[in-house]
Amino acid sequence: MYELVRANVRKVDGNGSPFKNAVFGVYDSEEAAKNEDVALARLTTGADGLSQEGESENKKNI
């Protein structure tokens, strides 16, 4: 069983400006991260380059 974790992520471009629609996958292990299809959740940045909430990819695992 997994515990719920809140993650704040920020993506910027090479000039330090916010980068919209960057997608970060959250995985339960380094091995799992090798397969993008098994992400526990995905975080997508907004216009400010920040993402604080993600959508669960597999709700039965969380």
PDB file of C-alpha atoms in Angstrom:
ATOM      1  CA  MET A   1       0.000   0.000   0.000  1.00  0.00           C
ATOM      2  CA  TYR A   2       1.264   3.456  -0.878  1.00  0.00           C
ATOM      3  CA  GLU A   3       0.992   6.582   1.232  1.00  0.00           C
ATOM      4  CA  LEU A   4      -0.269   9.737  -0.416  1.00  0.00           C
ATOM      5  CA  VAL A   5       2.486  12.256  -0.972  1.00  0.00           C
ATOM      6  CA  ARG A   6       2.166  15.830  -2.156  1.00  0.00           C
ATOM      7  CA  ALA A   7       4.911  17.041  -4.462  1.00  0.00           C
ATOM      8  CA  ASN A   8       5.554  20.567  -5.654  1.00  0.00           C
ATOM      9  CA  VAL A   9       7.443  20.755  -8.919  1.00  0.00           C
ATOM     10  CA  ARG A  10       8.585  23.702 -10.999  1.00  0.00           C
ATOM     11  CA  LYS A  11       9.899  23.654 -14.546  1.00  0.00           C
ATOM     12  CA  VAL A  12      11.704  26.581 -16.164  1.00  0.00           C
ATOM     13  CA  ASP A  13      13.347  27.038 -19.533  1.00  0.00           C
ATOM     14  CA  GLY A  14      17.009  27.904 -20.106  1.00  0.00           C
ATOM     15  CA  ASN A  15      16.299  31.568 -19.307  1.00  0.00           C
ATOM     16  CA  GLY A  16      14.552  30.778 -16.023  1.00  0.00           C
ATOM     17  CA  SER A  17      11.082  31.535 -17.413  1.00  0.00           C
ATOM     18  CA  PRO A  18       8.163  29.278 -16.380  1.00  0.00           C
ATOM     19  CA  PHE A  19       7.601  26.311 -18.694  1.00  0.00           C
ATOM     20  CA  LYS A  20       3.941  25.393 -19.220  1.00  0.00           C
ATOM     21  CA  ASN A  21       2.683  21.816 -19.757  1.00  0.00           C
ATOM     22  CA  ALA A  22       5.823  19.995 -18.594  1.00  0.00           C
ATOM     23  CA  VAL A  23       4.806  16.513 -17.416  1.00  0.00           C
ATOM     24  CA  PHE A  24       6.512  14.733 -14.521  1.00  0.00           C
ATOM     25  CA  GLY A  25       5.860  11.070 -13.777  1.00  0.00           C
ATOM     26  CA  VAL A  26       5.877   9.739 -10.204  1.00  0.00           C
ATOM     27  CA  TYR A  27       7.066   6.144  -9.798  1.00  0.00           C
ATOM     28  CA  ASP A  28       7.496   3.766  -6.879  1.00  0.00           C
ATOM     29  CA  SER A  29      11.020   2.723  -7.863  1.00  0.00           C
ATOM     30  CA  GLU A  30      13.854   3.543 -10.228  1.00  0.00           C
ATOM     31  CA  GLU A  31      13.141   0.314 -12.085  1.00  0.00           C
ATOM     32  CA  ALA A  32       9.479   1.273 -12.562  1.00  0.00           C
ATOM     33  CA  ALA A  33      10.527   4.654 -13.983  1.00  0.00           C
ATOM     34  CA  LYS A  34      12.028   2.833 -16.962  1.00  0.00           C
ATOM     35  CA  ASN A  35       8.464   2.053 -18.070  1.00  0.00           C
ATOM     36  CA  GLU A  36       6.417   5.251 -18.449  1.00  0.00           C
ATOM     37  CA  ASP A  37       3.201   3.220 -18.501  1.00  0.00           C
ATOM     38  CA  VAL A  38       3.432   2.351 -14.793  1.00  0.00           C
ATOM     39  CA  ALA A  39       3.524   5.867 -13.320  1.00  0.00           C
ATOM     40  CA  LEU A  40       1.622   6.196 -10.042  1.00  0.00           C
ATOM     41  CA  ALA A  41       0.725   9.777 -10.967  1.00  0.00           C
ATOM     42  CA  ARG A  42       1.562  12.493 -13.452  1.00  0.00           C
ATOM     43  CA  LEU A  43       2.098  16.152 -12.590  1.00  0.00           C
ATOM     44  CA  THR A  44       1.634  18.797 -15.300  1.00  0.00           C
ATOM     45  CA  THR A  45       2.877  22.352 -14.867  1.00  0.00           C
ATOM     46  CA  GLY A  46       0.644  25.373 -15.378  1.00  0.00           C
ATOM     47  CA  ALA A  47       1.451  28.743 -16.963  1.00  0.00           C
ATOM     48  CA  ASP A  48       3.546  29.627 -13.895  1.00  0.00           C
ATOM     49  CA  GLY A  49       5.679  26.493 -14.351  1.00  0.00           C
ATOM     50  CA  LEU A  50       4.327  24.997 -11.120  1.00  0.00           C
ATOM     51  CA  SER A  51       2.361  21.851 -10.427  1.00  0.00           C
ATOM     52  CA  GLN A  52       1.103  20.887  -7.005  1.00  0.00           C
ATOM     53  CA  GLU A  53      -1.486  18.250  -7.785  1.00  0.00           C
ATOM     54  CA  GLY A  54      -1.330  15.247 -10.015  1.00  0.00           C
ATOM     55  CA  GLU A  55      -3.726  12.790 -11.496  1.00  0.00           C
ATOM     56  CA  SER A  56      -3.452   9.226 -10.303  1.00  0.00           C
ATOM     57  CA  GLU A  57      -2.671   6.885 -13.163  1.00  0.00           C
ATOM     58  CA  ASN A  58      -3.631   3.757 -11.265  1.00  0.00           C
ATOM     59  CA  LYS A  59      -5.961   4.564  -8.381  1.00  0.00           C
ATOM     60  CA  LYS A  60      -6.047   0.988  -7.106  1.00  0.00           C
ATOM     61  CA  ASN A  61      -2.336   1.254  -6.230  1.00  0.00           C
ATOM     62  CA  ILE A  62      -2.689   4.428  -4.186  1.00  0.00           C
TER      63      ILE A  62
END
